[in-house]
Amino acid sequence: MNFRTLDLNLLRVFDAVMAEGNLTRAAERLAMTQPAVSHALKRLKEAMGEDLFQRQAFGVKPSSHAESLWPEVRAALNRLRLALDPADFNPQVDELTVHLAMADATAAMLLPPLMVEFERLGVLANIRVLPLTTRDPRRLLEQGEVDCAVGYFPNAVATLASQAGMAPIRNYRLYESEYVCVMRRGHPLADQELTLDAYCAARHLLVSFSGRAHGFVDESLNALNRSRRIVLTVNQFFTAGRVVAHSDLLTVLPASFIEATGYRSELVERPLPMPLARVHVEMLWHLRNDDHPAQAWLRQRLIAAAINAQALPAAPRNRRQSDL
């Protein structure tokens, strides 16, 4: 490719097609016709010496080369856009609707301080919270179904880290917590040290977005050649708290989520008798929104909400009589 003769407008088309994954939507974004976008991609193919996209039934699929080029192209275009049009987002004047994906307990933690801040500032933003049904929200972000996802996504975040910033998904760690075993107050195991034998012999509830009766705890138990019986799976932390508070089932929750169940006074938490990694709650968003002023403003508000949520006073944790 001869960069000196490259029509840089083709990079704007490339960026729009990468962001939308569809020629018609890219054309709408660029205020062009769909045939004009197709012609631009043909010219880009001639300039690059290769086809960067393959047509599919519902859009186009970028090549691996296109995937590697896009972060650099998007960053360069954003820098140019901000240099030529540095207008900032004004939350009191500019309307904004953002779609967030998060679990019920995460929403219960973050939304109260977020709404307090919105009311204090008098912003016009509208938040639409969608249920989080996966441990890997990258497809939701890539297809534009949500603007931002908040949760524990260990495998997805590990993959992003291995790609050294070349992936189209960005992430930011909001806070971290630890997993604890949770049971009702008065449970037969509540007033004693929780051993591995006692834990495995009990009956369990698992919070599973997919309904699959296997989670991080089971992987840790497998490494010890142990297992547990999962009697019930639910997809909400609030439901888990209510069920455990009224049964002899044990569950495992991030310690930071116990307050959000609404059953703190009826629950007891105990350290797990097996090693388990800490919970890193991450915020993920797509590269297309990286430098978008309104989206960047909203992400900063979520960061502030996470800080404020951690600072909110909570009921004291349950302790054994011997700890008092």
PDB file of C-alpha atoms in Angstrom:
ATOM      1  CA  MET A   1       0.000   0.000   0.000  1.00  0.00           C
ATOM      2  CA  ASN A   2       1.202   3.510  -0.867  1.00  0.00           C
ATOM      3  CA  PHE A   3       0.131   5.692   2.049  1.00  0.00           C
ATOM      4  CA  ARG A   4       0.874   8.917   0.135  1.00  0.00           C
ATOM      5  CA  THR A   5      -1.879   8.156  -2.365  1.00  0.00           C
ATOM      6  CA  LEU A   6      -4.371   6.661   0.094  1.00  0.00           C
ATOM      7  CA  ASP A   7      -7.694   8.493   0.336  1.00  0.00           C
ATOM      8  CA  LEU A   8      -8.016   8.978   4.107  1.00  0.00           C
ATOM      9  CA  ASN A   9     -11.804   9.126   3.784  1.00  0.00           C
ATOM     10  CA  LEU A  10     -11.608   5.383   3.243  1.00  0.00           C
ATOM     11  CA  LEU A  11     -10.433   5.044   6.847  1.00  0.00           C
ATOM     12  CA  ARG A  12     -13.632   6.711   8.074  1.00  0.00           C
ATOM     13  CA  VAL A  13     -15.620   4.150   6.105  1.00  0.00           C
ATOM     14  CA  PHE A  14     -13.444   1.342   7.467  1.00  0.00           C
ATOM     15  CA  ASP A  15     -14.016   2.574  11.037  1.00  0.00           C
ATOM     16  CA  ALA A  16     -17.796   2.810  10.592  1.00  0.00           C
ATOM     17  CA  VAL A  17     -18.063  -0.668   9.061  1.00  0.00           C
ATOM     18  CA  MET A  18     -15.935  -2.131  11.855  1.00  0.00           C
ATOM     19  CA  ALA A  19     -18.098  -0.425  14.482  1.00  0.00           C
ATOM     20  CA  GLU A  20     -21.428  -1.438  12.948  1.00  0.00           C
ATOM     21  CA  GLY A  21     -20.576  -4.786  11.331  1.00  0.00           C
ATOM     22  CA  ASN A  22     -23.177  -3.926   8.705  1.00  0.00           C
ATOM     23  CA  LEU A  23     -22.919  -1.837   5.520  1.00  0.00           C
ATOM     24  CA  THR A  24     -26.403  -0.348   5.778  1.00  0.00           C
ATOM     25  CA  ARG A  25     -25.904   0.854   9.355  1.00  0.00           C
ATOM     26  CA  ALA A  26     -22.437   2.133   8.491  1.00  0.00           C
ATOM     27  CA  ALA A  27     -23.932   4.090   5.593  1.00  0.00           C
ATOM     28  CA  GLU A  28     -26.507   5.653   7.921  1.00  0.00           C
ATOM     29  CA  ARG A  29     -23.777   6.636  10.367  1.00  0.00           C
ATOM     30  CA  LEU A  30     -21.743   8.264   7.577  1.00  0.00           C
ATOM     31  CA  ALA A  31     -24.744   9.856   5.816  1.00  0.00           C
ATOM     32  CA  MET A  32     -23.834   7.897   2.691  1.00  0.00           C
ATOM     33  CA  THR A  33     -25.659   5.392   0.527  1.00  0.00           C
ATOM     34  CA  GLN A  34     -25.016   1.693   0.939  1.00  0.00           C
ATOM     35  CA  PRO A  35     -23.610   1.384  -2.623  1.00  0.00           C
ATOM     36  CA  ALA A  36     -21.203   4.247  -1.844  1.00  0.00           C
ATOM     37  CA  VAL A  37     -19.948   2.376   1.218  1.00  0.00           C
ATOM     38  CA  SER A  38     -19.532  -0.802  -0.847  1.00  0.00           C
ATOM     39  CA  HIS A  39     -17.569   1.154  -3.461  1.00  0.00           C
ATOM     40  CA  ALA A  40     -15.351   2.656  -0.747  1.00  0.00           C
ATOM     41  CA  LEU A  41     -14.592  -0.811   0.622  1.00  0.00           C
ATOM     42  CA  LYS A  42     -13.694  -1.946  -2.888  1.00  0.00           C
ATOM     43  CA  ARG A  43     -11.258   0.951  -3.201  1.00  0.00           C
ATOM     44  CA  LEU A  44      -9.834   0.139   0.222  1.00  0.00           C
ATOM     45  CA  LYS A  45      -9.356  -3.471  -0.867  1.00  0.00           C
ATOM     46  CA  GLU A  46      -7.440  -2.286  -3.932  1.00  0.00           C
ATOM     47  CA  ALA A  47      -5.280   0.033  -1.819  1.00  0.00           C
ATOM     48  CA  MET A  48      -4.559  -2.622   0.814  1.00  0.00           C
ATOM     49  CA  GLY A  49      -4.095  -5.478  -1.633  1.00  0.00           C
ATOM     50  CA  GLU A  50      -6.506  -7.658   0.331  1.00  0.00           C
ATOM     51  CA  ASP A  51     -10.173  -7.890   1.259  1.00  0.00           C
ATOM     52  CA  LEU A  52     -10.693  -6.710   4.840  1.00  0.00           C
ATOM     53  CA  PHE A  53     -14.292  -7.937   5.122  1.00  0.00           C
ATOM     54  CA  GLN A  54     -16.280 -11.033   4.234  1.00  0.00           C
ATOM     55  CA  ARG A  55     -20.008 -10.759   3.599  1.00  0.00           C
ATOM     56  CA  GLN A  56     -22.290 -12.810   5.848  1.00  0.00           C
ATOM     57  CA  ALA A  57     -26.037 -13.297   6.076  1.00  0.00           C
ATOM     58  CA  PHE A  58     -26.550 -10.416   8.510  1.00  0.00           C
ATOM     59  CA  GLY A  59     -23.573  -8.171   7.842  1.00  0.00           C
ATOM     60  CA  VAL A  60     -19.850  -8.433   7.324  1.00  0.00           C
ATOM     61  CA  LYS A  61     -17.069 -10.182   9.225  1.00  0.00           C
ATOM     62  CA  PRO A  62     -13.671  -8.418   9.477  1.00  0.00           C
ATOM     63  CA  SER A  63     -10.471 -10.271   8.711  1.00  0.00           C
ATOM     64  CA  SER A  64      -7.838 -10.752  11.397  1.00  0.00           C
ATOM     65  CA  HIS A  65      -5.813  -7.986   9.721  1.00  0.00           C
ATOM     66  CA  ALA A  66      -8.802  -5.640   9.943  1.00  0.00           C
ATOM     67  CA  GLU A  67      -9.194  -6.489  13.636  1.00  0.00           C
ATOM     68  CA  SER A  68      -5.553  -5.625  14.296  1.00  0.00           C
ATOM     69  CA  LEU A  69      -5.737  -2.381  12.291  1.00  0.00           C
ATOM     70  CA  TRP A  70      -8.913  -1.024  13.804  1.00  0.00           C
ATOM     71  CA  PRO A  71      -7.669   0.100  17.255  1.00  0.00           C
ATOM     72  CA  GLU A  72      -4.914   2.172  15.613  1.00  0.00           C
ATOM     73  CA  VAL A  73      -7.240   3.632  12.973  1.00  0.00           C
ATOM     74  CA  ARG A  74      -9.942   4.419  15.544  1.00  0.00           C
ATOM     75  CA  ALA A  75      -7.451   6.088  17.894  1.00  0.00           C
ATOM     76  CA  ALA A  76      -6.021   8.235  15.082  1.00  0.00           C
ATOM     77  CA  LEU A  77      -9.492   9.291  13.895  1.00  0.00           C
ATOM     78  CA  ASN A  78     -10.581  10.121  17.424  1.00  0.00           C
ATOM     79  CA  ARG A  79      -7.524  12.284  18.019  1.00  0.00           C
ATOM     80  CA  LEU A  80      -8.235  14.136  14.778  1.00  0.00           C
ATOM     81  CA  ARG A  81     -11.923  14.524  15.626  1.00  0.00           C
ATOM     82  CA  LEU A  82     -11.181  15.904  19.083  1.00  0.00           C
ATOM     83  CA  ALA A  83      -8.626  18.323  17.632  1.00  0.00           C
ATOM     84  CA  LEU A  84     -11.134  19.667  15.072  1.00  0.00           C
ATOM     85  CA  ASP A  85     -14.273  19.458  17.237  1.00  0.00           C
ATOM     86  CA  PRO A  86     -13.300  19.640  20.922  1.00  0.00           C
ATOM     87  CA  ALA A  87     -16.843  20.314  22.188  1.00  0.00           C
ATOM     88  CA  ASP A  88     -17.504  18.586  25.517  1.00  0.00           C
ATOM     89  CA  PHE A  89     -20.636  16.787  26.647  1.00  0.00           C
ATOM     90  CA  ASN A  90     -22.913  18.952  28.811  1.00  0.00           C
ATOM     91  CA  PRO A  91     -25.016  16.597  30.972  1.00  0.00           C
ATOM     92  CA  GLN A  92     -27.442  19.373  31.967  1.00  0.00           C
ATOM     93  CA  VAL A  93     -28.216  20.203  28.321  1.00  0.00           C
ATOM     94  CA  ASP A  94     -27.402  17.168  26.186  1.00  0.00           C
ATOM     95  CA  GLU A  95     -29.665  14.149  26.435  1.00  0.00           C
ATOM     96  CA  LEU A  96     -28.068  10.720  26.787  1.00  0.00           C
ATOM     97  CA  THR A  97     -29.538   7.224  26.958  1.00  0.00           C
ATOM     98  CA  VAL A  98     -27.144   4.470  27.999  1.00  0.00           C
ATOM     99  CA  HIS A  99     -27.774   0.724  28.136  1.00  0.00           C
ATOM    100  CA  LEU A 100     -25.912  -1.063  30.930  1.00  0.00           C
ATOM    101  CA  ALA A 101     -25.680  -4.802  31.590  1.00  0.00           C
ATOM    102  CA  MET A 102     -25.137  -5.834  35.202  1.00  0.00           C
ATOM    103  CA  ALA A 103     -26.335  -8.317  37.789  1.00  0.00           C
ATOM    104  CA  ASP A 104     -29.017  -7.334  40.285  1.00  0.00           C
ATOM    105  CA  ALA A 105     -26.600  -7.040  43.226  1.00  0.00           C
ATOM    106  CA  THR A 106     -24.195  -4.879  41.208  1.00  0.00           C
ATOM    107  CA  ALA A 107     -27.073  -2.613  40.204  1.00  0.00           C
ATOM    108  CA  ALA A 108     -28.220  -2.414  43.824  1.00  0.00           C
ATOM    109  CA  MET A 109     -24.735  -1.239  44.803  1.00  0.00           C
ATOM    110  CA  LEU A 110     -24.025   1.236  42.011  1.00  0.00           C
ATOM    111  CA  LEU A 111     -27.380   2.739  41.069  1.00  0.00           C
ATOM    112  CA  PRO A 112     -28.264   4.456  44.377  1.00  0.00           C
ATOM    113  CA  PRO A 113     -25.104   6.642  44.481  1.00  0.00           C
ATOM    114  CA  LEU A 114     -25.330   7.115  40.704  1.00  0.00           C
ATOM    115  CA  MET A 115     -28.895   8.412  40.905  1.00  0.00           C
ATOM    116  CA  VAL A 116     -28.016  10.670  43.847  1.00  0.00           C
ATOM    117  CA  GLU A 117     -25.293  12.212  41.685  1.00  0.00           C
ATOM    118  CA  PHE A 118     -27.618  12.565  38.690  1.00  0.00           C
ATOM    119  CA  GLU A 119     -30.233  14.338  40.800  1.00  0.00           C
ATOM    120  CA  ARG A 120     -27.619  16.595  42.365  1.00  0.00           C
ATOM    121  CA  LEU A 121     -26.306  17.633  38.944  1.00  0.00           C
ATOM    122  CA  GLY A 122     -29.716  17.773  37.265  1.00  0.00           C
ATOM    123  CA  VAL A 123     -28.570  15.693  34.304  1.00  0.00           C
ATOM    124  CA  LEU A 124     -30.750  14.593  31.389  1.00  0.00           C
ATOM    125  CA  ALA A 125     -29.201  11.118  31.134  1.00  0.00           C
ATOM    126  CA  ASN A 126     -31.456   8.064  30.950  1.00  0.00           C
ATOM    127  CA  ILE A 127     -30.115   4.707  32.174  1.00  0.00           C
ATOM    128  CA  ARG A 128     -31.508   1.411  30.900  1.00  0.00           C
ATOM    129  CA  VAL A 129     -30.247  -1.562  32.935  1.00  0.00           C
ATOM    130  CA  LEU A 130     -30.419  -4.947  31.221  1.00  0.00           C
ATOM    131  CA  PRO A 131     -29.961  -8.295  33.010  1.00  0.00           C
ATOM    132  CA  LEU A 132     -26.484  -9.752  32.796  1.00  0.00           C
ATOM    133  CA  THR A 133     -26.808 -13.320  31.534  1.00  0.00           C
ATOM    134  CA  THR A 134     -23.200 -14.184  30.719  1.00  0.00           C
ATOM    135  CA  ARG A 135     -19.682 -14.135  32.162  1.00  0.00           C
ATOM    136  CA  ASP A 136     -18.383 -12.875  28.820  1.00  0.00           C
ATOM    137  CA  PRO A 137     -20.264  -9.766  27.587  1.00  0.00           C
ATOM    138  CA  ARG A 138     -17.943  -9.030  24.663  1.00  0.00           C
ATOM    139  CA  ARG A 139     -20.496 -10.122  22.051  1.00  0.00           C
ATOM    140  CA  LEU A 140     -23.129  -7.829  23.571  1.00  0.00           C
ATOM    141  CA  LEU A 141     -20.699  -4.923  23.343  1.00  0.00           C
ATOM    142  CA  GLU A 142     -19.482  -5.766  19.856  1.00  0.00           C
ATOM    143  CA  GLN A 143     -23.041  -5.982  18.523  1.00  0.00           C
ATOM    144  CA  GLY A 144     -24.068  -2.754  20.253  1.00  0.00           C
ATOM    145  CA  GLU A 145     -26.736  -4.390  22.418  1.00  0.00           C
ATOM    146  CA  VAL A 146     -25.288  -2.615  25.470  1.00  0.00           C
ATOM    147  CA  ASP A 147     -22.950   0.340  25.885  1.00  0.00           C
ATOM    148  CA  CYS A 148     -21.254  -0.916  29.016  1.00  0.00           C
ATOM    149  CA  ALA A 149     -21.150  -4.137  31.057  1.00  0.00           C
ATOM    150  CA  VAL A 150     -20.225  -4.325  34.739  1.00  0.00           C
ATOM    151  CA  GLY A 151     -19.410  -7.579  36.513  1.00  0.00           C
ATOM    152  CA  TYR A 152     -16.913 -10.346  37.185  1.00  0.00           C
ATOM    153  CA  PHE A 153     -15.548 -11.489  33.824  1.00  0.00           C
ATOM    154  CA  PRO A 154     -12.261 -13.294  34.633  1.00  0.00           C
ATOM    155  CA  ASN A 155     -11.808 -15.206  31.364  1.00  0.00           C
ATOM    156  CA  ALA A 156     -12.805 -12.278  29.151  1.00  0.00           C
ATOM    157  CA  VAL A 157     -10.507  -9.863  31.022  1.00  0.00           C
ATOM    158  CA  ALA A 158      -7.621 -12.357  30.858  1.00  0.00           C
ATOM    159  CA  THR A 159      -8.096 -12.576  27.091  1.00  0.00           C
ATOM    160  CA  LEU A 160      -8.126  -8.786  26.778  1.00  0.00           C
ATOM    161  CA  ALA A 161      -4.917  -8.565  28.809  1.00  0.00           C
ATOM    162  CA  SER A 162      -3.228 -11.105  26.522  1.00  0.00           C
ATOM    163  CA  GLN A 163      -4.145  -8.992  23.484  1.00  0.00           C
ATOM    164  CA  ALA A 164      -2.176  -6.042  24.857  1.00  0.00           C
ATOM    165  CA  GLY A 165      -4.687  -3.329  23.986  1.00  0.00           C
ATOM    166  CA  MET A 166      -5.310  -4.541  20.427  1.00  0.00           C
ATOM    167  CA  ALA A 167      -8.814  -5.861  21.159  1.00  0.00           C
ATOM    168  CA  PRO A 168     -11.904  -3.737  20.379  1.00  0.00           C
ATOM    169  CA  ILE A 169     -13.025  -4.005  24.025  1.00  0.00           C
ATOM    170  CA  ARG A 170     -11.689  -1.831  26.835  1.00  0.00           C
ATOM    171  CA  ASN A 171     -11.912  -2.558  30.569  1.00  0.00           C
ATOM    172  CA  TYR A 172     -11.479  -0.803  33.910  1.00  0.00           C
ATOM    173  CA  ARG A 173     -11.480  -2.400  37.361  1.00  0.00           C
ATOM    174  CA  LEU A 174     -14.105  -0.729  39.558  1.00  0.00           C
ATOM    175  CA  TYR A 175     -13.498  -2.598  42.812  1.00  0.00           C
ATOM    176  CA  GLU A 176     -12.664  -6.000  44.220  1.00  0.00           C
ATOM    177  CA  SER A 177     -14.131  -8.233  46.889  1.00  0.00           C
ATOM    178  CA  GLU A 178     -13.762 -11.757  48.252  1.00  0.00           C
ATOM    179  CA  TYR A 179     -16.005 -14.797  48.081  1.00  0.00           C
ATOM    180  CA  VAL A 180     -17.509 -15.990  51.354  1.00  0.00           C
ATOM    181  CA  CYS A 181     -19.843 -18.806  52.333  1.00  0.00           C
ATOM    182  CA  VAL A 182     -23.285 -17.501  53.295  1.00  0.00           C
ATOM    183  CA  MET A 183     -25.938 -19.280  55.382  1.00  0.00           C
ATOM    184  CA  ARG A 184     -28.935 -18.377  57.499  1.00  0.00           C
ATOM    185  CA  ARG A 185     -28.511 -17.233  61.072  1.00  0.00           C
ATOM    186  CA  GLY A 186     -29.121 -20.307  63.227  1.00  0.00           C
ATOM    187  CA  HIS A 187     -27.849 -22.733  60.582  1.00  0.00           C
ATOM    188  CA  PRO A 188     -26.246 -25.856  62.144  1.00  0.00           C
ATOM    189  CA  LEU A 189     -22.882 -24.719  60.715  1.00  0.00           C
ATOM    190  CA  ALA A 190     -23.230 -21.063  61.703  1.00  0.00           C
ATOM    191  CA  ASP A 191     -21.549 -21.256  65.122  1.00  0.00           C
ATOM    192  CA  GLN A 192     -18.521 -23.354  64.258  1.00  0.00           C
ATOM    193  CA  GLU A 193     -15.528 -23.255  62.006  1.00  0.00           C
ATOM    194  CA  LEU A 194     -16.533 -24.275  58.494  1.00  0.00           C
ATOM    195  CA  THR A 195     -14.429 -27.301  57.538  1.00  0.00           C
ATOM    196  CA  LEU A 196     -14.038 -28.710  54.045  1.00  0.00           C
ATOM    197  CA  ASP A 197     -15.812 -31.933  55.052  1.00  0.00           C
ATOM    198  CA  ALA A 198     -18.779 -30.045  56.501  1.00  0.00           C
ATOM    199  CA  TYR A 199     -18.954 -27.773  53.484  1.00  0.00           C
ATOM    200  CA  CYS A 200     -18.976 -30.648  50.987  1.00  0.00           C
ATOM    201  CA  ALA A 201     -21.550 -32.588  53.013  1.00  0.00           C
ATOM    202  CA  ALA A 202     -24.018 -29.665  52.994  1.00  0.00           C
ATOM    203  CA  ARG A 203     -26.552 -28.826  50.300  1.00  0.00           C
ATOM    204  CA  HIS A 204     -25.858 -25.815  48.112  1.00  0.00           C
ATOM    205  CA  LEU A 205     -27.390 -23.019  46.059  1.00  0.00           C
ATOM    206  CA  LEU A 206     -25.421 -21.618  43.116  1.00  0.00           C
ATOM    207  CA  VAL A 207     -25.954 -18.239  41.457  1.00  0.00           C
ATOM    208  CA  SER A 208     -25.547 -19.138  37.788  1.00  0.00           C
ATOM    209  CA  PHE A 209     -26.474 -16.837  34.909  1.00  0.00           C
ATOM    210  CA  SER A 210     -26.616 -19.790  32.520  1.00  0.00           C
ATOM    211  CA  GLY A 211     -28.335 -22.278  34.856  1.00  0.00           C
ATOM    212  CA  ARG A 212     -25.299 -24.568  34.638  1.00  0.00           C
ATOM    213  CA  ALA A 213     -24.685 -26.270  37.990  1.00  0.00           C
ATOM    214  CA  HIS A 214     -20.932 -25.729  37.987  1.00  0.00           C
ATOM    215  CA  GLY A 215     -18.997 -22.632  39.010  1.00  0.00           C
ATOM    216  CA  PHE A 216     -15.714 -21.267  40.336  1.00  0.00           C
ATOM    217  CA  VAL A 217     -16.178 -23.069  43.657  1.00  0.00           C
ATOM    218  CA  ASP A 218     -16.630 -26.408  41.899  1.00  0.00           C
ATOM    219  CA  GLU A 219     -13.438 -25.874  39.914  1.00  0.00           C
ATOM    220  CA  SER A 220     -11.580 -25.242  43.166  1.00  0.00           C
ATOM    221  CA  LEU A 221     -13.123 -28.340  44.752  1.00  0.00           C
ATOM    222  CA  ASN A 222     -12.222 -30.444  41.721  1.00  0.00           C
ATOM    223  CA  ALA A 223      -8.590 -29.486  42.234  1.00  0.00           C
ATOM    224  CA  LEU A 224      -8.883 -30.974  45.737  1.00  0.00           C
ATOM    225  CA  ASN A 225     -10.673 -34.103  44.429  1.00  0.00           C
ATOM    226  CA  ARG A 226     -13.814 -33.000  46.258  1.00  0.00           C
ATOM    227  CA  SER A 227     -17.318 -32.060  45.142  1.00  0.00           C
ATOM    228  CA  ARG A 228     -20.576 -30.661  46.478  1.00  0.00           C
ATOM    229  CA  ARG A 229     -24.266 -31.196  45.762  1.00  0.00           C
ATOM    230  CA  ILE A 230     -25.946 -28.189  44.132  1.00  0.00           C
ATOM    231  CA  VAL A 231     -29.655 -28.486  44.883  1.00  0.00           C
ATOM    232  CA  LEU A 232     -30.720 -25.194  43.311  1.00  0.00           C
ATOM    233  CA  THR A 233     -29.408 -22.685  40.768  1.00  0.00           C
ATOM    234  CA  VAL A 234     -30.823 -19.155  40.480  1.00  0.00           C
ATOM    235  CA  ASN A 235     -29.811 -16.215  38.336  1.00  0.00           C
ATOM    236  CA  GLN A 236     -30.237 -13.414  40.866  1.00  0.00           C
ATOM    237  CA  PHE A 237     -28.264 -12.621  44.007  1.00  0.00           C
ATOM    238  CA  PHE A 238     -31.369 -11.212  45.706  1.00  0.00           C
ATOM    239  CA  THR A 239     -33.160 -14.529  45.164  1.00  0.00           C
ATOM    240  CA  ALA A 240     -30.130 -16.377  46.523  1.00  0.00           C
ATOM    241  CA  GLY A 241     -30.166 -14.299  49.697  1.00  0.00           C
ATOM    242  CA  ARG A 242     -33.894 -14.848  50.253  1.00  0.00           C
ATOM    243  CA  VAL A 243     -33.737 -18.611  49.688  1.00  0.00           C
ATOM    244  CA  VAL A 244     -30.687 -19.113  51.908  1.00  0.00           C
ATOM    245  CA  ALA A 245     -32.205 -16.956  54.651  1.00  0.00           C
ATOM    246  CA  HIS A 246     -35.174 -19.356  54.798  1.00  0.00           C
ATOM    247  CA  SER A 247     -33.486 -22.732  54.278  1.00  0.00           C
ATOM    248  CA  ASP A 248     -30.443 -24.792  55.231  1.00  0.00           C
ATOM    249  CA  LEU A 249     -28.793 -24.294  51.832  1.00  0.00           C
ATOM    250  CA  LEU A 250     -25.345 -22.736  51.655  1.00  0.00           C
ATOM    251  CA  THR A 251     -24.326 -20.330  48.932  1.00  0.00           C
ATOM    252  CA  VAL A 252     -21.193 -18.442  47.966  1.00  0.00           C
ATOM    253  CA  LEU A 253     -21.387 -14.701  47.333  1.00  0.00           C
ATOM    254  CA  PRO A 254     -18.960 -11.818  47.008  1.00  0.00           C
ATOM    255  CA  ALA A 255     -18.851 -10.248  50.470  1.00  0.00           C
ATOM    256  CA  SER A 256     -19.730  -6.881  48.928  1.00  0.00           C
ATOM    257  CA  PHE A 257     -23.016  -8.325  47.605  1.00  0.00           C
ATOM    258  CA  ILE A 258     -24.473  -9.496  50.922  1.00  0.00           C
ATOM    259  CA  GLU A 259     -25.848  -6.048  51.758  1.00  0.00           C
ATOM    260  CA  ALA A 260     -27.546  -5.872  48.352  1.00  0.00           C
ATOM    261  CA  THR A 261     -29.554  -9.062  49.018  1.00  0.00           C
ATOM    262  CA  GLY A 262     -31.601  -7.182  51.600  1.00  0.00           C
ATOM    263  CA  TYR A 263     -31.102 -10.009  54.117  1.00  0.00           C
ATOM    264  CA  ARG A 264     -27.880  -8.953  55.864  1.00  0.00           C
ATOM    265  CA  SER A 265     -29.394  -9.269  59.360  1.00  0.00           C
ATOM    266  CA  GLU A 266     -30.672 -12.784  58.628  1.00  0.00           C
ATOM    267  CA  LEU A 267     -27.449 -14.126  57.113  1.00  0.00           C
ATOM    268  CA  VAL A 268     -24.114 -15.283  58.472  1.00  0.00           C
ATOM    269  CA  GLU A 269     -20.914 -15.354  56.440  1.00  0.00           C
ATOM    270  CA  ARG A 270     -17.953 -17.655  56.964  1.00  0.00           C
ATOM    271  CA  PRO A 271     -14.558 -17.938  55.254  1.00  0.00           C
ATOM    272  CA  LEU A 272     -14.484 -20.632  52.591  1.00  0.00           C
ATOM    273  CA  PRO A 273     -12.551 -23.789  53.468  1.00  0.00           C
ATOM    274  CA  MET A 274     -10.849 -23.839  50.054  1.00  0.00           C
ATOM    275  CA  PRO A 275      -8.780 -21.277  48.109  1.00  0.00           C
ATOM    276  CA  LEU A 276     -10.716 -19.053  45.727  1.00  0.00           C
ATOM    277  CA  ALA A 277      -9.522 -16.061  43.734  1.00  0.00           C
ATOM    278  CA  ARG A 278     -10.740 -12.598  44.677  1.00  0.00           C
ATOM    279  CA  VAL A 279     -13.639 -11.076  42.777  1.00  0.00           C
ATOM    280  CA  HIS A 280     -12.542  -8.294  40.425  1.00  0.00           C
ATOM    281  CA  VAL A 281     -15.551  -6.278  39.274  1.00  0.00           C
ATOM    282  CA  GLU A 282     -14.761  -4.766  35.881  1.00  0.00           C
ATOM    283  CA  MET A 283     -16.397  -2.232  33.599  1.00  0.00           C
ATOM    284  CA  LEU A 284     -16.188  -3.204  29.905  1.00  0.00           C
ATOM    285  CA  TRP A 285     -17.034  -1.060  26.884  1.00  0.00           C
ATOM    286  CA  HIS A 286     -16.434  -1.063  23.149  1.00  0.00           C
ATOM    287  CA  LEU A 287     -13.695   0.867  21.420  1.00  0.00           C
ATOM    288  CA  ARG A 288     -16.312   2.732  19.383  1.00  0.00           C
ATOM    289  CA  ASN A 289     -17.333   4.510  22.616  1.00  0.00           C
ATOM    290  CA  ASP A 290     -13.827   4.998  23.982  1.00  0.00           C
ATOM    291  CA  ASP A 291     -13.528   8.728  23.192  1.00  0.00           C
ATOM    292  CA  HIS A 292     -17.230   9.513  22.881  1.00  0.00           C
ATOM    293  CA  PRO A 293     -17.654  12.488  25.280  1.00  0.00           C
ATOM    294  CA  ALA A 294     -21.052  11.412  26.643  1.00  0.00           C
ATOM    295  CA  GLN A 295     -20.021   7.778  27.089  1.00  0.00           C
ATOM    296  CA  ALA A 296     -16.740   8.806  28.729  1.00  0.00           C
ATOM    297  CA  TRP A 297     -18.672  11.070  31.106  1.00  0.00           C
ATOM    298  CA  LEU A 298     -20.987   8.205  32.061  1.00  0.00           C
ATOM    299  CA  ARG A 299     -18.057   5.863  32.718  1.00  0.00           C
ATOM    300  CA  GLN A 300     -16.526   8.436  35.052  1.00  0.00           C
ATOM    301  CA  ARG A 301     -19.828   8.626  36.926  1.00  0.00           C
ATOM    302  CA  LEU A 302     -19.846   4.825  37.289  1.00  0.00           C
ATOM    303  CA  ILE A 303     -16.319   4.929  38.694  1.00  0.00           C
ATOM    304  CA  ALA A 304     -17.409   7.576  41.197  1.00  0.00           C
ATOM    305  CA  ALA A 305     -20.506   5.523  42.080  1.00  0.00           C
ATOM    306  CA  ALA A 306     -18.324   2.471  42.782  1.00  0.00           C
ATOM    307  CA  ILE A 307     -16.122   4.548  45.091  1.00  0.00           C
ATOM    308  CA  ASN A 308     -19.150   6.002  46.868  1.00  0.00           C
ATOM    309  CA  ALA A 309     -20.785   2.578  47.201  1.00  0.00           C
ATOM    310  CA  GLN A 310     -17.690   1.249  48.938  1.00  0.00           C
ATOM    311  CA  ALA A 311     -17.822   4.192  51.348  1.00  0.00           C
ATOM    312  CA  LEU A 312     -21.494   3.736  52.277  1.00  0.00           C
ATOM    313  CA  PRO A 313     -21.963   2.521  55.869  1.00  0.00           C
ATOM    314  CA  ALA A 314     -23.095  -1.090  56.091  1.00  0.00           C
ATOM    315  CA  ALA A 315     -24.320  -3.266  58.905  1.00  0.00           C
ATOM    316  CA  PRO A 316     -21.464  -4.941  60.803  1.00  0.00           C
ATOM    317  CA  ARG A 317     -20.505  -8.400  59.607  1.00  0.00           C
ATOM    318  CA  ASN A 318     -21.603 -11.371  61.671  1.00  0.00           C
ATOM    319  CA  ARG A 319     -18.979 -12.706  64.048  1.00  0.00           C
ATOM    320  CA  ARG A 320     -18.770 -15.872  66.120  1.00  0.00           C
ATOM    321  CA  GLN A 321     -19.104 -15.533  69.897  1.00  0.00           C
ATOM    322  CA  SER A 322     -15.429 -16.475  70.220  1.00  0.00           C
ATOM    323  CA  ASP A 323     -14.501 -13.489  68.054  1.00  0.00           C
ATOM    324  CA  LEU A 324     -16.229 -10.980  70.352  1.00  0.00           C
TER     325      LEU A 324
END
